[in-house]
Coordinates of C-alpha atoms in Angstrom, one line a residue:
M1 CA 3.3 37.6 29.2
A2 CA 2.6 34.0 28.2
N3 CA 5.4 31.7 27.4
A4 CA 5.3 30.0 24.0
T5 CA 5.8 26.2 24.2
T6 CA 7.4 24.3 21.4
V7 CA 6.6 20.6 21.3
S8 CA 8.9 18.4 19.2
Q9 CA 7.3 15.7 17.1
H10 CA 9.0 12.4 16.6
I11 CA 8.0 11.1 13.2
S12 CA 8.5 7.5 12.0
L13 CA 7.6 5.4 8.9
K14 CA 7.5 1.7 9.3
P15 CA 6.8 -0.8 6.5
V16 CA 3.6 -2.8 6.7
D17 CA 2.6 -6.1 5.2
E18 CA -1.2 -5.7 5.3
I19 CA -3.3 -2.7 4.4
P20 CA -6.6 -2.5 6.3
S21 CA -9.6 -1.6 4.1
D22 CA -10.5 1.3 6.4
C23 CA -7.1 3.1 6.6
R24 CA -6.4 6.5 5.1
I25 CA -3.6 6.5 2.6
R26 CA -1.6 9.4 1.3
H27 CA 0.6 9.1 -1.7
Y28 CA 4.1 10.5 -1.6
D29 CA 3.2 13.1 -4.3
E30 CA 0.4 14.4 -2.1
L31 CA 2.7 15.4 0.8
E32 CA 4.0 18.8 1.5
A33 CA 7.6 19.6 0.5
D34 CA 9.0 19.2 4.1
A35 CA 7.4 15.8 4.4
K36 CA 8.6 14.7 1.0
A37 CA 12.2 15.5 2.0
Q38 CA 11.9 13.3 5.1
V39 CA 10.3 10.2 3.5
P40 CA 13.5 8.9 1.8
L41 CA 15.5 9.5 5.0
L42 CA 12.9 7.6 7.1
T43 CA 12.5 4.7 4.6
D44 CA 16.2 4.2 3.8
A45 CA 17.1 4.1 7.5
P46 CA 16.7 1.2 9.9
A47 CA 13.1 0.4 10.9
D48 CA 13.4 2.2 14.2
A49 CA 14.7 5.4 12.7
A50 CA 12.7 8.6 13.1
V51 CA 13.1 12.3 12.6
D52 CA 12.5 15.1 15.1
D53 CA 10.3 17.8 13.8
A54 CA 10.7 20.8 16.2
D55 CA 8.1 23.1 14.5
G56 CA 5.6 20.4 13.8
A57 CA 5.3 21.2 10.1
T58 CA 6.3 17.8 8.8
A59 CA 4.1 16.0 11.3
D60 CA 1.2 18.2 10.1
A61 CA 1.8 16.9 6.6
F62 CA 1.2 13.3 7.8
E63 CA -1.9 14.2 9.8
G64 CA -5.0 12.6 8.5
C65 CA -3.3 9.5 7.1
D66 CA -2.6 6.1 8.5
L67 CA -0.3 4.9 5.7
V68 CA 2.0 6.6 3.2
T69 CA 2.8 4.9 -0.1
Y70 CA 6.3 5.5 -1.5
T71 CA 8.2 2.5 -2.7
E72 CA 5.8 0.4 -0.6
Y73 CA 3.3 1.1 2.1
Y74 CA 4.5 2.6 5.4
A75 CA 2.6 3.2 8.7
A76 CA 3.1 6.9 9.6
S77 CA 3.2 8.0 13.2
A78 CA 4.0 11.3 14.9
V79 CA 4.4 11.4 18.6

């Protein structure tokens, strides 16, 4: 019987000053509910704050984008 492996995702949003012309941007309203719930927590916290996403659902919502626009533009990363 194979063991299921759960990989925890570490998600962060960091403000950016410049927006490259070739980046993929998602608006807050386009995010899934789980991701929407995390955006205010990540943007209101210190710049190095991040959220652990044990099931990967929130990280999946940020997949396919480089920046998220909320109150300003934020670089999204999930590791």
